[in-house]
Amino acid sequence: MASTLFRTIQIHPFLLYPTAICRRRNGVLYCTMKSTQTQTATQEKQQPPKVKVSQHTRSKTLEKITRDYEAIIGIETHVQLLTLTKAFCSCPYNYGCQPNTSICPICMGLPGALPVLNSKVIEFAVKLGLALNCKLSLNSKFDRKQYFYPDLPKGYQISQFDIPIATGGYIDLDLPLEFGGGHRKFGITRVHMEEDAGKLLHSGNGDYSQVDLNRAGVPLLEIVSEPDMRTGIEAAEYAAELQRVVRYLGVSNGNMQEGSLRCDVNVSIRPVGQSEFGTKVEIKNLNSFSSINRAIDFEIARQVSLHSQGHGDQIVQETRLWEEGAQKTVTMRKKEGLADYRYFPEPDLPEVILTQEYVDGIHNSLPELPEMKRRRYEKMGLSMQDVLFLANDVNVAEYFDATISRGADFKLAANWIMGDIAAYMKNEKLSIKEIKLMPEELVELIASIKSGTISGKIGKEILFELLAKGGTVKGLIEEKDLVQIVDPVEIAKMVDKVLSENPKQLEQYRGGKTKLQGFFAGQVMRISKGKANPGLLNKILLEKLNVKS
């Protein structure tokens, strides 16, 4: 029976669930289900158009209505790991592949199928635990978390309950300058290992749902924060910093649009000065950092409004969905308590036992993390704006480091990367790994401009060719004969030529229209094909313009 069902799902990738009955066909039992309006976090749905409200307007409105209340915010973040295979079987997982093409009896929870732990999951969990300054549990275990979702075939999830692999950490971050700047430190309650569920895909008319089990069994790390955040901006920046950390570590791609990093936010409010927490509400369906910010702002305003009207009892412990189009949260389901999950130790998996030697080996292999990189860049003398830009993307940071390690001036390198190179990448929709300009050629370009071999204008022209086609700075300078003219006699001849050809403008300049200096400089640059040294040109030009006739 089990093998027949497995073969049938492989042949028919989607099992449809149009009504709430069971039917037997060709010896296989199909359980079917009518689709409803309520959704789980693993379901996909088309979003209505988004209503746009400016950040400034939302912040001012929120500040006004929450003057007497304080928000308490915590986040549960699920990070999908970049392992080659799933957590407890040898099935690969590739985002976007055909439904139900990467499954086996273990993923499907068929009777008699036993899980085998992927050791890479433990390695990645230890890496993240150390990066988040946690205390590691050298002896931990897996537990069964019992609950029913149509996309959870076993009827339980393998997770960790009372002995997670890492506890009691913290994360440091810097708020962007447009949000007031400043340093923040948020506590991490725990990091634990678990497996993902499948995914429900809904039909266009909502008559039925389809189950894709490709994601079932994919390894996750859940990071639970302390309730240390007080605003939507702080929460969004916390999530963004977690994304940076997992990308720096290489344990996840952290792509929210693919579900590789998913955040569930817990929000409650209390009157200012009260030590007791209020009733918390969980918000799901947050697929971007801006969604996290806006959803929290809305929920804070909703709860404050109920409190101020004397309806605080209407705030109940529940799970709410963020509706992007309507820009509001709506009730999804009553929140389960811990007792509903009926945790017990997973009988099919042994304890996870770590040696100190194993932990030390991973600790010694950790890369420089975002916070450490920001502090290093700050000590160099870079502005906080430069620091945040360069450290935000691990690949940009590596490119910058490779450039300055070869002797480039750090400020000039930062300016080129943040300016023309970043603009080119944005226009061409490329990452810094996809551009043709190598760090060593950026070093050569900066040195050539600094030494006066080429002008800054020619440098920009060379830059865009190097970005698009590659090559070397020296090769292009020689090929296009771009060496800067620094001979005063040669530049003086060009100036004399321009002045003799433009007597009317010369007379106007000497009559008081000194802005014409730019006109003359431009004409000389045209004759020299942009190769005249700008400093020397302006000096000679001024001398000749101001000669009394």
Coordinates of C-alpha atoms in Angstrom, one line a residue:
M1 CA 0.0 0.0 0.0
A2 CA 2.8 2.5 1.0
S3 CA 4.9 1.7 -2.1
T4 CA 1.8 2.0 -4.3
L5 CA 1.0 5.4 -2.9
F6 CA 4.6 6.6 -3.4
R7 CA 4.6 5.4 -7.0
T8 CA 1.3 7.1 -7.7
I9 CA 2.5 10.5 -6.3
Q10 CA 5.6 10.2 -8.4
I11 CA 3.5 9.6 -11.5
H12 CA 0.9 12.3 -10.6
P13 CA 2.9 15.2 -9.1
F14 CA -0.2 16.9 -7.7
L15 CA -2.8 15.3 -5.5
L16 CA -6.0 17.4 -5.7
Y17 CA -8.2 18.1 -2.7
P18 CA -11.6 19.3 -4.0
T19 CA -14.0 18.1 -1.3
A20 CA -13.9 16.8 2.3
I21 CA -14.3 13.0 1.5
C22 CA -12.0 10.0 0.8
R23 CA -12.1 8.0 -2.4
R24 CA -10.4 4.8 -3.4
R25 CA -9.1 4.5 -6.9
N26 CA -6.9 1.7 -8.3
G27 CA -6.2 0.5 -4.8
V28 CA -5.0 4.0 -3.6
L29 CA -6.8 6.1 -1.0
Y30 CA -7.1 9.8 -1.9
C31 CA -8.0 12.1 0.9
T32 CA -9.5 15.3 -0.4
M33 CA -10.3 18.7 1.1
K34 CA -12.3 21.8 0.2
S35 CA -10.2 24.9 0.2
T36 CA -11.0 27.7 2.7
Q37 CA -10.1 31.3 3.2
T38 CA -7.8 30.5 6.1
Q39 CA -4.2 30.0 5.2
T40 CA -1.1 28.6 6.9
A41 CA 2.3 30.2 6.6
T42 CA 3.3 27.5 4.1
Q43 CA 0.4 28.4 1.6
E44 CA 0.8 30.6 -1.4
K45 CA -1.8 33.1 -2.6
Q46 CA -2.0 35.9 -5.1
Q47 CA -1.8 39.2 -3.4
P48 CA -4.0 42.2 -4.3
P49 CA -2.4 45.5 -5.3
K50 CA -0.6 47.2 -2.5
V51 CA -1.8 50.5 -1.0
K52 CA 1.2 52.8 -0.7
V53 CA 1.6 54.9 2.5
S54 CA 4.8 56.8 3.1
Q55 CA 7.1 55.8 6.0
H56 CA 7.1 59.4 7.3
T57 CA 3.2 59.4 7.5
R58 CA 3.1 56.0 9.2
S59 CA 5.8 56.9 11.7
K60 CA 4.1 60.3 12.7
T61 CA 0.6 58.7 13.0
L62 CA 2.0 55.8 15.1
E63 CA 4.0 58.2 17.3
K64 CA 0.9 60.2 18.0
I65 CA -1.4 57.3 19.0
T66 CA 1.1 55.3 21.0
R67 CA 2.4 58.1 23.2
D68 CA 1.0 56.4 26.4
Y69 CA 1.9 52.8 25.3
E70 CA 5.0 50.7 24.8
A71 CA 5.2 47.9 22.2
I72 CA 6.9 44.6 23.0
I73 CA 8.2 42.8 20.0
G74 CA 9.9 39.4 19.5
I75 CA 10.6 37.4 16.3
E76 CA 10.7 33.8 15.4
T77 CA 12.8 33.3 12.3
H78 CA 13.0 30.2 10.2
V79 CA 16.2 29.8 8.1
Q80 CA 16.3 27.2 5.4
L81 CA 19.8 25.6 5.2
L82 CA 22.0 25.3 2.1
T83 CA 22.6 21.5 2.5
L84 CA 22.8 19.3 -0.6
T85 CA 20.1 17.0 0.8
K86 CA 17.2 17.2 3.2
A87 CA 17.4 16.9 7.0
F88 CA 16.6 13.2 7.3
C89 CA 16.9 11.6 3.9
S90 CA 19.0 11.8 0.7
C91 CA 16.5 13.8 -1.4
P92 CA 17.9 17.0 -2.9
Y93 CA 15.9 20.3 -2.7
N94 CA 15.9 22.8 -5.5
Y95 CA 13.6 25.8 -5.2
G96 CA 11.2 26.0 -8.2
C97 CA 11.5 22.4 -9.4
Q98 CA 8.4 20.5 -10.6
P99 CA 6.0 19.6 -7.7
N100 CA 6.6 16.3 -5.9
T101 CA 9.7 15.3 -7.9
S102 CA 12.1 15.4 -5.0
I103 CA 10.4 13.1 -2.5
C104 CA 10.8 9.7 -0.9
P105 CA 8.9 7.6 1.7
I106 CA 10.8 9.4 4.5
C107 CA 9.7 12.9 3.2
M108 CA 6.1 11.6 2.9
G109 CA 6.1 10.0 6.3
L110 CA 5.1 6.6 5.1
P111 CA 4.9 3.7 7.6
G112 CA 8.3 2.1 8.3
A113 CA 10.4 4.9 6.8
L114 CA 13.1 5.9 9.3
P115 CA 14.9 9.2 9.4
V116 CA 18.7 9.5 9.3
L117 CA 20.2 12.9 10.4
N118 CA 22.2 14.9 7.9
S119 CA 25.4 15.8 9.8
K120 CA 25.7 19.1 7.9
V121 CA 22.6 20.3 9.7
I122 CA 24.5 20.0 13.0
E123 CA 27.5 21.8 11.6
F124 CA 25.4 24.7 10.4
A125 CA 23.5 24.9 13.7
V126 CA 26.7 25.1 15.6
K127 CA 28.1 27.8 13.2
L128 CA 25.0 30.0 13.7
G129 CA 24.9 29.4 17.4
L130 CA 28.5 30.6 17.7
A131 CA 27.9 33.5 15.4
L132 CA 25.0 34.6 17.6
N133 CA 27.1 34.4 20.7
C134 CA 25.0 31.5 22.2
K135 CA 25.9 28.9 24.7
L136 CA 25.9 25.5 22.9
S137 CA 24.4 22.4 24.4
L138 CA 26.9 19.6 24.0
N139 CA 24.1 17.1 24.6
S140 CA 20.8 17.9 22.8
K141 CA 18.0 15.8 21.3
F142 CA 15.2 15.9 18.8
D143 CA 11.5 15.9 19.7
R144 CA 8.2 15.3 17.9
K145 CA 5.9 18.3 17.7
Q146 CA 2.4 17.1 17.0
Y147 CA 0.0 19.1 14.8
F148 CA -2.0 18.7 11.7
Y149 CA -1.5 20.6 8.4
P150 CA -2.5 19.1 5.0
D151 CA 1.1 19.7 3.9
L152 CA 2.6 17.9 6.9
P153 CA 2.2 14.2 6.0
K154 CA 3.5 12.6 9.2
G155 CA 1.1 14.5 11.4
Y156 CA 4.1 15.7 13.4
Q157 CA 7.3 17.8 12.9
I158 CA 10.7 16.7 14.0
S159 CA 12.0 19.6 16.0
Q160 CA 13.8 20.4 19.3
F161 CA 11.8 21.3 22.5
D162 CA 13.4 21.5 25.9
I163 CA 17.1 21.0 25.0
P164 CA 17.8 23.2 21.9
I165 CA 21.3 23.1 20.4
A166 CA 22.0 26.8 21.3
T167 CA 20.6 29.3 23.9
G168 CA 21.2 32.7 25.5
G169 CA 22.9 34.7 22.8
Y170 CA 22.6 38.1 21.3
I171 CA 23.0 40.0 18.0
D172 CA 24.5 43.5 17.4
L173 CA 23.4 45.8 14.7
D174 CA 23.5 49.4 13.5
L175 CA 20.3 51.2 12.5
P176 CA 20.4 53.0 9.1
L177 CA 21.0 56.8 9.3
E178 CA 17.6 57.5 7.7
F179 CA 16.0 55.8 10.8
G180 CA 18.0 57.8 13.3
G181 CA 21.1 55.6 13.4
G182 CA 22.5 54.2 16.6
H183 CA 23.7 50.8 17.8
R184 CA 21.3 48.1 19.1
K185 CA 21.8 44.8 20.9
F186 CA 19.0 42.2 20.9
G187 CA 18.9 39.0 22.9
I188 CA 18.5 35.5 21.3
T189 CA 16.5 33.1 23.4
R190 CA 17.4 29.9 21.5
V191 CA 18.4 28.3 18.2
H192 CA 17.0 24.9 17.4
M193 CA 17.0 22.4 14.5
E194 CA 13.8 21.2 12.8
E195 CA 12.4 20.1 9.4
D196 CA 10.2 22.1 7.1
A197 CA 6.6 21.2 6.0
G198 CA 5.4 21.0 2.4
K199 CA 3.5 23.7 0.5
L200 CA -0.1 24.2 -0.4
L201 CA -0.8 25.8 -3.8
H202 CA -4.3 27.1 -4.4
S203 CA -6.3 27.1 -7.6
G204 CA -7.3 30.4 -9.1
N205 CA -11.0 30.1 -8.2
G206 CA -10.3 28.7 -4.7
D207 CA -12.2 25.5 -5.3
Y208 CA -9.3 23.2 -4.4
S209 CA -5.7 23.1 -3.2
Q210 CA -2.7 21.1 -4.4
V211 CA 0.0 19.7 -2.1
D212 CA 3.7 19.9 -3.1
L213 CA 5.9 17.8 -0.8
N214 CA 9.3 18.9 -2.3
R215 CA 9.9 21.1 0.7
A216 CA 8.9 18.5 3.3
G217 CA 11.9 17.5 5.3
V218 CA 14.1 20.4 4.2
P219 CA 16.4 21.4 7.2
L220 CA 15.6 24.6 9.1
L221 CA 17.1 26.5 12.0
E222 CA 14.6 28.4 14.1
I223 CA 16.0 31.5 15.8
V224 CA 13.8 32.9 18.6
S225 CA 14.6 36.4 19.8
E226 CA 14.0 37.9 23.2
P227 CA 11.2 40.4 23.3
D228 CA 13.7 43.3 23.1
M229 CA 12.4 45.3 20.1
R230 CA 10.1 48.3 20.5
T231 CA 9.4 49.5 16.9
G232 CA 8.7 48.0 13.5
I233 CA 12.0 49.5 12.2
E234 CA 14.0 47.7 14.9
A235 CA 12.3 44.4 14.1
A236 CA 12.9 44.8 10.4
E237 CA 16.6 45.7 10.9
Y238 CA 17.0 42.7 13.3
A239 CA 15.7 40.4 10.6
A240 CA 17.9 42.0 8.0
E241 CA 21.0 41.5 10.3
L242 CA 20.1 37.8 10.6
Q243 CA 19.9 37.6 6.9
R244 CA 23.4 39.1 6.6
V245 CA 24.8 36.7 9.3
V246 CA 23.5 33.5 7.6
R247 CA 24.8 34.7 4.2
Y248 CA 28.2 35.6 5.6
L249 CA 28.3 32.1 7.2
G250 CA 27.2 30.4 4.0
V251 CA 24.6 28.4 5.8
S252 CA 21.6 29.8 3.8
N253 CA 21.0 32.1 0.9
G254 CA 18.5 34.0 3.1
N255 CA 16.2 34.8 0.2
M256 CA 12.8 35.8 1.6
Q257 CA 11.1 35.6 -1.8
E258 CA 11.9 31.9 -1.9
G259 CA 10.9 31.3 1.7
S260 CA 14.5 30.6 2.7
L261 CA 14.1 33.2 5.5
R262 CA 10.7 33.5 7.1
C263 CA 9.7 35.7 10.0
D264 CA 6.8 35.3 12.4
V265 CA 6.4 38.4 14.6
N266 CA 4.9 38.5 18.1
V267 CA 3.5 41.9 19.2
S268 CA 2.0 43.1 22.4
I269 CA 1.5 46.5 24.0
R270 CA 1.4 47.7 27.6
P271 CA 0.9 51.1 29.2
V272 CA 4.2 53.0 29.7
G273 CA 5.6 52.2 33.1
Q274 CA 3.9 48.8 33.4
S275 CA 6.3 45.8 33.9
E276 CA 3.7 43.1 33.0
F277 CA 3.5 42.0 29.3
G278 CA 0.2 42.4 27.5
T279 CA -1.5 39.7 25.4
K280 CA 0.7 38.8 22.4
V281 CA -0.5 38.4 18.9
E282 CA 1.5 36.5 16.2
I283 CA 1.7 37.8 12.7
K284 CA 2.5 35.6 9.7
N285 CA 2.8 36.0 5.9
L286 CA 5.6 38.5 6.1
N287 CA 7.7 38.2 2.9
S288 CA 9.9 41.3 3.1
F289 CA 11.6 43.5 5.7
S290 CA 9.3 46.4 4.8
S291 CA 6.3 44.1 5.3
I292 CA 7.6 43.3 8.8
N293 CA 7.9 47.1 9.6
R294 CA 4.4 47.9 8.2
A295 CA 2.7 44.9 9.8
I296 CA 4.1 45.7 13.2
D297 CA 3.1 49.4 12.9
F298 CA -0.4 48.4 12.0
E299 CA -0.8 45.9 14.8
I300 CA 0.6 48.3 17.4
A301 CA -2.0 50.9 16.2
R302 CA -4.8 48.3 16.3
Q303 CA -4.0 47.2 19.8
V304 CA -3.6 50.7 21.1
S305 CA -6.9 51.7 19.6
L306 CA -8.7 48.8 21.3
H307 CA -7.0 49.6 24.7
S308 CA -7.8 53.3 24.5
Q309 CA -11.5 52.6 23.7
G310 CA -11.7 50.2 26.7
H311 CA -11.8 47.1 24.6
G312 CA -8.5 45.6 25.7
D313 CA -10.2 42.2 26.4
Q314 CA -10.7 41.9 22.6
I315 CA -7.0 41.4 22.1
V316 CA -6.6 37.7 22.3
Q317 CA -3.7 35.3 21.8
E318 CA -4.1 34.4 18.1
T319 CA -2.3 34.2 14.8
R320 CA -3.0 36.9 12.3
L321 CA -2.1 37.3 8.7
W322 CA -0.6 40.4 7.1
E323 CA -2.6 41.4 4.0
E324 CA -0.2 43.3 1.8
G325 CA -2.9 44.7 -0.5
A326 CA -5.1 46.0 2.3
Q327 CA -2.2 46.9 4.5
K328 CA -3.7 45.3 7.6
T329 CA -3.6 42.2 9.8
V330 CA -6.6 39.8 9.8
T331 CA -7.4 36.8 12.1
M332 CA -6.2 33.5 10.9
R333 CA -6.6 31.1 13.8
K334 CA -6.5 30.9 17.6
K335 CA -2.9 30.5 18.8
E336 CA -2.1 27.0 20.1
G337 CA -0.4 26.7 23.5
L338 CA 2.6 24.4 24.1
A339 CA 0.3 21.7 25.5
D340 CA -1.4 21.3 22.1
Y341 CA 1.8 20.2 20.5
R342 CA 2.2 17.1 22.8
Y343 CA 6.0 17.1 22.5
F344 CA 7.9 14.0 23.3
P345 CA 11.4 12.8 22.5
E346 CA 11.8 11.6 18.9
P347 CA 12.2 7.8 19.2
D348 CA 13.8 7.2 15.8
L349 CA 16.8 9.5 16.3
P350 CA 19.7 9.3 18.8
E351 CA 20.9 12.2 21.0
V352 CA 23.1 14.9 19.4
I353 CA 26.4 14.8 21.2
L354 CA 29.1 17.4 20.4
T355 CA 32.7 17.3 21.5
Q356 CA 34.5 20.5 22.6
E357 CA 37.1 19.7 19.9
Y358 CA 34.4 19.7 17.2
V359 CA 33.0 23.0 18.4
D360 CA 36.4 24.6 18.6
G361 CA 37.2 23.5 15.1
I362 CA 34.0 25.2 13.8
H363 CA 34.7 28.3 15.9
N364 CA 38.1 28.7 14.4
S365 CA 36.7 28.5 10.9
L366 CA 34.1 31.3 11.3
P367 CA 34.5 34.2 8.8
E368 CA 34.6 37.8 9.8
L369 CA 30.9 38.5 10.6
P370 CA 28.9 41.7 9.7
E371 CA 29.3 43.4 13.1
M372 CA 33.1 42.8 13.2
K373 CA 33.4 44.0 9.6
R374 CA 31.5 47.2 10.4
R375 CA 33.7 48.0 13.4
R376 CA 36.8 47.4 11.3
Y377 CA 35.6 49.7 8.5
E378 CA 34.6 52.3 11.1
K379 CA 38.2 52.2 12.5
M380 CA 39.5 52.9 9.0
G381 CA 37.8 56.2 9.1
L382 CA 34.9 55.4 6.7
S383 CA 31.6 57.2 7.4
M384 CA 28.7 55.1 8.9
Q385 CA 26.9 55.4 5.6
D386 CA 29.9 53.9 3.8
V387 CA 30.2 51.2 6.5
L388 CA 26.6 50.1 6.3
F389 CA 26.6 50.0 2.5
L390 CA 29.9 48.0 2.2
A391 CA 29.1 45.5 5.0
N392 CA 25.5 44.9 3.9
D393 CA 26.4 42.4 1.1
V394 CA 29.1 39.8 1.8
N395 CA 30.2 39.8 -1.8
V396 CA 30.5 43.6 -1.9
A397 CA 32.5 43.5 1.3
E398 CA 34.8 40.8 -0.1
Y399 CA 35.3 42.8 -3.3
F400 CA 36.2 45.9 -1.2
D401 CA 38.5 44.0 1.0
A402 CA 40.2 42.4 -2.0
T403 CA 40.7 45.9 -3.5
I404 CA 42.2 47.6 -0.4
S405 CA 44.4 44.5 0.3
R406 CA 46.2 45.2 -3.0
G407 CA 47.1 48.7 -1.8
A408 CA 44.2 50.9 -3.1
D409 CA 43.2 54.0 -1.0
F410 CA 40.2 52.8 1.1
K411 CA 38.2 55.9 0.7
L412 CA 38.7 56.1 -3.1
A413 CA 37.9 52.4 -3.4
A414 CA 34.7 52.9 -1.4
N415 CA 33.7 55.8 -3.5
W416 CA 34.1 53.9 -6.8
I417 CA 32.2 50.9 -5.5
M418 CA 29.4 52.8 -3.9
G419 CA 29.1 55.3 -6.9
D420 CA 29.7 54.2 -10.5
I421 CA 30.1 50.5 -9.9
A422 CA 26.9 50.3 -7.8
A423 CA 25.0 52.4 -10.4
Y424 CA 26.1 50.1 -13.2
M425 CA 25.1 47.0 -11.2
K426 CA 21.7 48.5 -10.5
N427 CA 21.1 49.5 -14.1
E428 CA 22.2 46.1 -15.5
K429 CA 20.6 44.1 -12.7
L430 CA 23.9 42.4 -11.9
S431 CA 25.6 41.3 -8.7
I432 CA 29.2 42.3 -8.0
K433 CA 30.2 38.7 -8.7
E434 CA 28.8 39.1 -12.3
I435 CA 30.7 42.2 -13.3
K436 CA 33.9 41.9 -15.4
L437 CA 36.0 44.3 -13.5
M438 CA 38.4 42.5 -11.2
P439 CA 39.5 44.1 -7.9
E440 CA 43.1 44.2 -9.1
E441 CA 42.0 46.3 -12.1
L442 CA 40.1 48.7 -9.9
V443 CA 43.3 49.1 -7.9
E444 CA 45.2 49.9 -11.2
L445 CA 42.5 52.4 -12.2
I446 CA 42.7 54.3 -8.9
A447 CA 46.5 54.3 -9.1
S448 CA 46.5 55.6 -12.7
I449 CA 44.2 58.5 -11.8
K450 CA 46.1 59.3 -8.6
S451 CA 49.5 59.3 -10.5
G452 CA 48.1 61.6 -13.2
T453 CA 48.5 58.9 -15.9
I454 CA 44.9 59.4 -16.9
S455 CA 42.3 62.0 -15.9
G456 CA 39.2 61.2 -13.7
K457 CA 37.0 61.7 -16.7
I458 CA 38.9 59.1 -18.8
G459 CA 39.0 56.9 -15.7
K460 CA 35.2 56.7 -15.8
E461 CA 35.1 55.9 -19.5
I462 CA 37.6 53.1 -18.9
L463 CA 35.6 51.9 -15.9
F464 CA 32.4 51.2 -17.8
E465 CA 34.3 49.3 -20.5
L466 CA 36.0 47.2 -17.9
L467 CA 32.7 46.5 -16.1
A468 CA 31.0 45.4 -19.3
K469 CA 33.8 43.7 -21.3
G470 CA 36.7 43.1 -18.9
G471 CA 40.3 43.6 -19.8
T472 CA 43.1 45.6 -18.2
V473 CA 43.5 49.2 -17.4
K474 CA 47.1 49.4 -18.9
G475 CA 45.9 47.6 -22.0
L476 CA 43.0 50.0 -22.6
I477 CA 45.2 53.1 -22.0
E478 CA 47.7 51.9 -24.6
E479 CA 45.1 50.7 -27.1
K480 CA 43.2 54.0 -27.0
D481 CA 46.2 56.3 -26.4
L482 CA 44.6 57.7 -23.3
V483 CA 47.7 58.8 -21.4
Q484 CA 47.1 62.2 -19.8
I485 CA 48.9 65.2 -21.4
V486 CA 51.1 66.8 -18.6
D487 CA 53.5 68.7 -20.8
P488 CA 52.8 72.5 -20.0
V489 CA 54.1 73.6 -23.4
E490 CA 51.7 71.3 -25.3
I491 CA 48.7 72.4 -23.2
A492 CA 49.7 76.1 -23.6
K493 CA 49.7 75.6 -27.4
M494 CA 46.1 74.2 -27.2
V495 CA 45.0 77.1 -25.0
D496 CA 46.4 79.6 -27.4
K497 CA 44.6 77.9 -30.3
V498 CA 41.3 78.0 -28.5
L499 CA 41.7 81.7 -27.5
S500 CA 42.6 82.7 -31.0
E501 CA 39.6 80.9 -32.5
N502 CA 37.2 82.5 -30.0
P503 CA 38.0 86.2 -29.8
K504 CA 34.4 87.3 -29.1
Q505 CA 34.2 85.0 -26.0
L506 CA 37.7 86.2 -24.9
E507 CA 36.6 89.8 -25.0
Q508 CA 33.4 89.0 -23.0
Y509 CA 35.5 87.1 -20.4
R510 CA 37.8 90.1 -20.0
G511 CA 34.8 92.3 -19.8
G512 CA 33.6 90.5 -16.6
K513 CA 31.9 87.3 -17.8
T514 CA 34.3 85.1 -15.9
K515 CA 32.0 82.1 -16.1
L516 CA 33.2 81.6 -19.7
Q517 CA 36.3 80.0 -18.2
G518 CA 34.4 76.7 -18.3
F519 CA 33.7 77.2 -22.0
F520 CA 37.4 77.7 -22.8
A521 CA 38.4 74.7 -20.6
G522 CA 35.8 72.5 -22.4
Q523 CA 37.2 73.5 -25.8
V524 CA 40.7 72.6 -24.8
M525 CA 39.5 69.2 -23.4
R526 CA 37.7 68.6 -26.8
I527 CA 40.9 69.3 -28.7
S528 CA 42.9 67.1 -26.4
K529 CA 40.3 64.4 -26.5
G530 CA 39.9 64.6 -22.7
K531 CA 43.6 63.9 -22.1
A532 CA 44.8 67.3 -20.9
N533 CA 45.6 67.3 -17.2
P534 CA 42.7 69.4 -15.6
G535 CA 44.8 71.0 -12.9
L536 CA 47.5 72.1 -15.3
L537 CA 45.0 73.2 -17.9
N538 CA 43.1 75.5 -15.5
K539 CA 46.4 77.0 -14.3
I540 CA 47.7 77.8 -17.8
L541 CA 44.2 78.9 -19.0
L542 CA 43.8 81.4 -16.1
E543 CA 47.2 82.9 -16.7
K544 CA 46.5 83.5 -20.4
L545 CA 43.0 84.7 -19.8
N546 CA 44.1 87.3 -17.3
V547 CA 47.0 88.7 -19.4
K548 CA 46.4 92.3 -20.1
S549 CA 46.2 93.1 -23.7

